[in-house]
Amino acid sequence: MTPNSEAELADAIASAKTPLRIMGGGTRPVGNPVAGEVLSTSGLSGIELYEPGALTIVAKAGTPVDEIEAALSKENQRLAFEPMDHRSLLGTNGTPTIGGIVAANVSGPRRVQSGACRDHMLGVRFVDGTGTILKNGGRVMKNVTGYDLVKLLTGSYGTLGVLTEVSLKVLPKTDTQATLMIHGLDFPQAVKAMSAALGSPYEVSAAAHMPDMGDGAVTMLRIEGFEQSVAYRAEQLANELATFGEITVETDAGKSAKIWTASRDVAGFENADGDVWRISVKPTDGATIAASLGADQLFMDWGGGLIWAVMPKGTDLRARMNGTPGHATLIRADEATRATLGTFHPELAPVAKISAGLRNKFDPKGILNPGLMT
Amino acid sequence: MEMPAPNAAVLSKKAKIVARLQAVLPPSAVIHEEAETRAYECDALSAYRCPPLAAVLPSSTEEVSAVLKICHEEGVPVVPRGSGTSLAGGALPTADSVILGVARLNDVIETDYENRVIKVQTGRTNLSVTGAVEEEDFFYAPDPSSQLACAIAGNIAMNSGGAHCLKYGVTTNNLLGVTLVMMDGTITELGGAHLDAGGLDLLGLICGSEGQLGVVTEATLRILRKPEGARPVLMGFDSAEIAGACVSDIIKAGVLPVAIEYMDKKVIDVVENYAQAGYPTCEALLIVEVEGAPAEIDEQLGLITQIARKHNPVELRESTSSEEAAKIWLGRKSAFGAMGQLNDYMCLDGTIPVSSLPYVLRRIGELSAEHGLEVGNVFHAGDGNMHPLILFDANKPGDLETCEALGADILRLCVEVGGCLTGEHGVGIEKRDLMNDQFAPDDLENQMAVKDVFDPTWLLNPAKVFPLAVSERRRALAIAAE
Ligand SMILES: Cc1cc2nc3c(=O)[nH]c(=O)nc-3n(C[C@H](O)[C@H](O)[C@H](O)COP(=O)(O)OP(=O)(O)OC[C@H]3O[C@@H](n4cnc5c(N)ncnc54)[C@H](O)[C@@H]3O)c2cc1C
């Protein structure tokens, strides 16, 4: 089903009696396998309002991300949370949509500085599991009117409602960027260096660590802004981190940007033969976990707080976290493994009860991506 | 503003309820004598007062849980309270309610510079969170003007913002985890010290839920390193239109100031009289502050002043020293105090799309004349968060009602141009009955269904946020359950 309007979509859901698989561009098949008829949002497309002077964009959920980014680029603005493109990692093709990004709360390396997708969300329109059209939030940057269901819907993977329209806060693009590279650190040292950088006043906008895969380990720190300021901050930061090891600086903005696109899209894992996991922990725990997982391949983003790992097929990575607070998501694995291990981390009993209660209220027929998150 | 009649059955068993609370808390933590419960009869919306049945001041999450369990069993409504600075009546009691104050829960549990987080009990004041990390040059970013007094508990419940949120976001963007106690006493954790909580974003839902979904006893907050420096520039313009266009041009030019504050003529005049900050006489005044490395500040201020000049400012004043910077901020910081000297005032906080600023200011002027009460405007212009201050005389019969009617008209205007009723103070009782103007019945039903999941019998802060008529059936459940 590909409804062409919010009203058509609402009718389709109201009359549905069996499960629906909600799909944007179909480029992010993350989640437990769902059996059901496909309901696509690709018929709901187009930017409805863009006010550069108010840093706000409103678009229908099926709008291609490229279209949004092109419009923003014309005004020298961007989605500051730097959403990842999952296509190469997951071997999908298709057109990523803005609704898909929001439904999966997709955020990239700049998460450490600017926040996640959810932090840039201003409003949603959606259709719940009964076919009722609902809205929450709006198009203004500060809004505490009623409960924040905008956050609740963001990252709910279509299990609470089908997004039809999203409003987002956008930010100015920065003039230029540079990347500092510290060579030869192990995990604990790397996290220490990234913590020092992120805890400095030099406004580091990304911090990642690639362990030694043959060419030596490298810890990378991005600085963005006006040219003079970037040069100044890179120099200050290099001085401050000099005791960690040898430092080089990539001052070519284009080359620096490529490094971060690759890191954002988890390049290098495409052809790995194993399950791909994404782990969110506090950075200092990240150092311990990274060293003890026994992963085939792995790297850290978010200053050590985000670990991407390739594990031998079917391995229960969560068991190897030894109860470390945080969570691990199984991003890529065959259906059987996803069904056995579960895509999402098991929740504390009271949290699981609340989540189930909410799903039951938003989707009493149990037809919106049932089981995808649980 | 109407409040529901108290539940007579609860009132009649006060002695039993107090005795049960005394059994789980130390004697000094249960306040029930009428003379003493008066201390909790209102928050900063002080036109509305009602002493609670009792007030309790637990010192641990377990004590909070024990209190809630008892109130749940006895069918007693509970009103959570931080420091009582809510401007929306969020912490206003009813006569049959127990005030659950978290003021004694004020410890720092852990400061962790490596992971850039601090874990605190939520009774701690906003400013003292920054106070706890200042020696290492860190700070907690959300900075409501009430930060000396207000508690993290209330900040989380209201999702409070401050002058610097254009760059750093509001409470929800700086909150990583909470310990939540539900109405039936269940204790749970949401999120933690990691950057994104797993599963559904319940943390995002709790933040801003006005004490209606659970009581937050502990919080993990993001702390940031202080910038190298910050510097404001002041500019005066002949009209709101020009000031509005200047704000929009600054943002479009790719500069992201940490704050853009706006004051209108009324407020400038009052403030000048009060604080002699040396502000120019003009229709609209902007204070724009940028931060960062010295080179960054110079570059940004250069761009900003260049843009401002194109709009023919009547005054453009840069600061070259910290004294000059302080002088620029002096007037803005004393604005509320200065207006308070003049008369009683009601402070609204509707938010509008920045592009509607001139239109909205003009309409506020017209509405002010229609109702015959003066309005001053001082607000966060970068994010469209208005703060119309309506001056009235609380001792003059009818003035409060006129003020509320004018306030309601202004907030409806905010909604009409695509904005919202409240950008940072919350709905509470103050904007409760205007929710129908912003939301369709289905939207409100959906939000109330969320409360049903957390608090099925509607005992937590029940008479807030939703219009009384809309929540009536659900609130009746609490009475029936009792
Ligand atoms: C002079 C002045 C200036 C202000 N400036 C600003 C400003 O710049 N920005 C801004 O956003 N606000 C501002 N405010 C409003 C107010 O300070 C904020 O709303 C603040 O967050 C309230 O905190 P509090 O601890 O006083 O909460 P309270 O007033 O005690 O309670 C507020 C709400 O939180 C709930 N609550 C309290 N504790 C808990 C808990 N532990 N768990 C769950 N719910 C709880 C209450 O039930 C109530 O609904 C200002 C107020 C004043 C008086």
mmCIF file of N, CA and C in Angstrom, chain A residues 295-338:
data_model
loop_
_atom_site.group_PDB
_atom_site.id
_atom_site.type_symbol
_atom_site.label_atom_id
_atom_site.label_comp_id
_atom_site.label_asym_id
_atom_site.label_seq_id
_atom_site.Cartn_x
_atom_site.Cartn_y
_atom_site.Cartn_z
ATOM 1 N N ALA A 295 35.863 -8.979 19.292
ATOM 2 C CA ALA A 295 35.240 -8.676 18.004
ATOM 3 C C ALA A 295 36.206 -8.929 16.852
ATOM 4 N N ASP A 296 35.652 -9.255 15.672
ATOM 5 C CA ASP A 296 36.474 -9.424 14.478
ATOM 6 C C ASP A 296 36.964 -8.065 13.995
ATOM 7 N N GLN A 297 36.134 -7.070 14.186
ATOM 8 C CA GLN A 297 36.417 -5.735 13.700
ATOM 9 C C GLN A 297 35.653 -4.790 14.604
ATOM 10 N N LEU A 298 36.198 -3.590 14.811
ATOM 11 C CA LEU A 298 35.500 -2.697 15.745
ATOM 12 C C LEU A 298 36.063 -1.294 15.646
ATOM 13 N N PHE A 299 35.244 -0.288 15.882
ATOM 14 C CA PHE A 299 35.781 1.054 16.112
ATOM 15 C C PHE A 299 34.862 1.833 17.039
ATOM 16 N N MET A 300 35.394 2.952 17.544
ATOM 17 C CA MET A 300 34.637 3.756 18.513
ATOM 18 C C MET A 300 34.319 5.113 17.930
ATOM 19 N N ASP A 301 33.123 5.577 18.205
ATOM 20 C CA ASP A 301 32.755 6.946 17.875
ATOM 21 C C ASP A 301 32.305 7.598 19.194
ATOM 22 N N TRP A 302 31.787 8.816 19.097
ATOM 23 C CA TRP A 302 31.215 9.515 20.259
ATOM 24 C C TRP A 302 32.169 9.493 21.470
ATOM 25 N N GLY A 303 33.429 9.685 21.212
ATOM 26 C CA GLY A 303 34.406 9.751 22.291
ATOM 27 C C GLY A 303 34.590 8.442 23.036
ATOM 28 N N GLY A 304 34.124 7.338 22.456
ATOM 29 C CA GLY A 304 34.218 6.036 23.107
ATOM 30 C C GLY A 304 32.848 5.538 23.564
ATOM 31 N N GLY A 305 31.850 6.408 23.487
ATOM 32 C CA GLY A 305 30.504 6.060 23.960
ATOM 33 C C GLY A 305 29.704 5.241 22.970
ATOM 34 N N LEU A 306 30.189 5.159 21.747
ATOM 35 C CA LEU A 306 29.506 4.359 20.726
ATOM 36 C C LEU A 306 30.529 3.403 20.119
ATOM 37 N N ILE A 307 30.203 2.119 20.155
ATOM 38 C CA ILE A 307 31.107 1.131 19.571
ATOM 39 C C ILE A 307 30.380 0.402 18.458
ATOM 40 N N TRP A 308 31.009 0.345 17.306
ATOM 41 C CA TRP A 308 30.507 -0.481 16.213
ATOM 42 C C TRP A 308 31.378 -1.729 16.169
ATOM 43 N N ALA A 309 30.766 -2.920 16.169
ATOM 44 C CA ALA A 309 31.550 -4.145 16.210
ATOM 45 C C ALA A 309 31.014 -5.205 15.252
ATOM 46 N N VAL A 310 31.935 -5.958 14.656
ATOM 47 C CA VAL A 310 31.552 -7.145 13.881
ATOM 48 C C VAL A 310 31.875 -8.356 14.734
ATOM 49 N N MET A 311 30.860 -9.180 14.991
ATOM 50 C CA MET A 311 31.052 -10.368 15.827
ATOM 51 C C MET A 311 30.777 -11.621 14.990
ATOM 52 N N PRO A 312 31.419 -12.726 15.360
ATOM 53 C CA PRO A 312 31.107 -13.965 14.654
ATOM 54 C C PRO A 312 29.599 -14.215 14.691
ATOM 55 N N LYS A 313 29.056 -14.724 13.592
ATOM 56 C CA LYS A 313 27.598 -14.901 13.465
ATOM 57 C C LYS A 313 26.986 -15.623 14.665
ATOM 58 N N GLY A 314 25.909 -15.056 15.159
ATOM 59 C CA GLY A 314 25.160 -15.712 16.227
ATOM 60 C C GLY A 314 25.706 -15.488 17.626
ATOM 61 N N THR A 315 26.832 -14.744 17.758
ATOM 62 C CA THR A 315 27.394 -14.521 19.098
ATOM 63 C C THR A 315 26.476 -13.600 19.902
ATOM 64 N N ASP A 316 26.230 -13.937 21.167
ATOM 65 C CA ASP A 316 25.452 -13.051 22.029
ATOM 66 C C ASP A 316 26.396 -12.025 22.655
ATOM 67 N N LEU A 317 26.560 -10.924 21.952
ATOM 68 C CA LEU A 317 27.481 -9.881 22.414
ATOM 69 C C LEU A 317 27.059 -9.333 23.774
ATOM 70 N N ARG A 318 25.738 -9.263 23.998
ATOM 71 C CA ARG A 318 25.262 -8.656 25.254
ATOM 72 C C ARG A 318 25.789 -9.402 26.470
ATOM 73 N N ALA A 319 25.916 -10.723 26.341
ATOM 74 C CA ALA A 319 26.429 -11.508 27.458
ATOM 75 C C ALA A 319 27.860 -11.080 27.780
ATOM 76 N N ARG A 320 28.593 -10.653 26.751
ATOM 77 C CA ARG A 320 29.990 -10.260 26.974
ATOM 78 C C ARG A 320 30.124 -8.850 27.551
ATOM 79 N N MET A 321 29.015 -8.123 27.637
ATOM 80 C CA MET A 321 29.076 -6.788 28.247
ATOM 81 C C MET A 321 29.084 -6.871 29.772
ATOM 82 N N ASN A 322 28.853 -8.089 30.299
ATOM 83 C CA ASN A 322 28.904 -8.290 31.749
ATOM 84 C C ASN A 322 28.093 -7.282 32.554
ATOM 85 N N GLY A 323 26.934 -6.953 32.080
ATOM 86 C CA GLY A 323 26.062 -6.069 32.858
ATOM 87 C C GLY A 323 26.447 -4.596 32.845
ATOM 88 N N THR A 324 27.384 -4.201 31.983
ATOM 89 C CA THR A 324 27.730 -2.782 31.879
ATOM 90 C C THR A 324 26.484 -1.977 31.515
ATOM 91 N N PRO A 325 26.217 -0.867 32.232
ATOM 92 C CA PRO A 325 25.037 -0.069 31.879
ATOM 93 C C PRO A 325 25.136 0.441 30.441
ATOM 94 N N GLY A 326 24.022 0.439 29.745
ATOM 95 C CA GLY A 326 24.012 0.846 28.344
ATOM 96 C C GLY A 326 23.224 -0.174 27.557
ATOM 97 N N HIS A 327 23.393 -0.167 26.242
ATOM 98 C CA HIS A 327 22.633 -1.136 25.454
ATOM 99 C C HIS A 327 23.318 -1.443 24.131
ATOM 100 N N ALA A 328 23.007 -2.624 23.614
ATOM 101 C CA ALA A 328 23.586 -3.050 22.338
ATOM 102 C C ALA A 328 22.457 -3.385 21.374
ATOM 103 N N THR A 329 22.575 -2.882 20.147
ATOM 104 C CA THR A 329 21.564 -3.129 19.126
ATOM 105 C C THR A 329 22.187 -3.962 18.010
ATOM 106 N N LEU A 330 21.475 -4.995 17.619
ATOM 107 C CA LEU A 330 21.956 -5.868 16.550
ATOM 108 C C LEU A 330 21.495 -5.254 15.227
ATOM 109 N N ILE A 331 22.404 -4.575 14.553
ATOM 110 C CA ILE A 331 22.019 -3.808 13.371
ATOM 111 C C ILE A 331 21.938 -4.676 12.117
ATOM 112 N N ARG A 332 22.900 -5.595 11.975
ATOM 113 C CA ARG A 332 22.880 -6.438 10.773
ATOM 114 C C ARG A 332 23.127 -7.893 11.141
ATOM 115 N N ALA A 333 22.182 -8.752 10.809
ATOM 116 C CA ALA A 333 22.333 -10.192 11.036
ATOM 117 C C ALA A 333 21.219 -10.876 10.266
ATOM 118 N N ASP A 334 21.350 -12.183 10.064
ATOM 119 C CA ASP A 334 20.265 -12.851 9.329
ATOM 120 C C ASP A 334 19.018 -12.920 10.216
ATOM 121 N N GLU A 335 17.890 -13.223 9.587
ATOM 122 C CA GLU A 335 16.621 -13.171 10.318
ATOM 123 C C GLU A 335 16.608 -14.090 11.528
ATOM 124 N N ALA A 336 17.195 -15.257 11.380
ATOM 125 C CA ALA A 336 17.171 -16.227 12.482
ATOM 126 C C ALA A 336 17.900 -15.658 13.691
ATOM 127 N N THR A 337 19.070 -15.064 13.451
ATOM 128 C CA THR A 337 19.842 -14.499 14.563
ATOM 129 C C THR A 337 19.081 -13.348 15.216
ATOM 130 N N ARG A 338 18.481 -12.491 14.373
ATOM 131 C CA ARG A 338 17.741 -11.361 14.935
ATOM 132 C C ARG A 338 16.557 -11.861 15.764
#
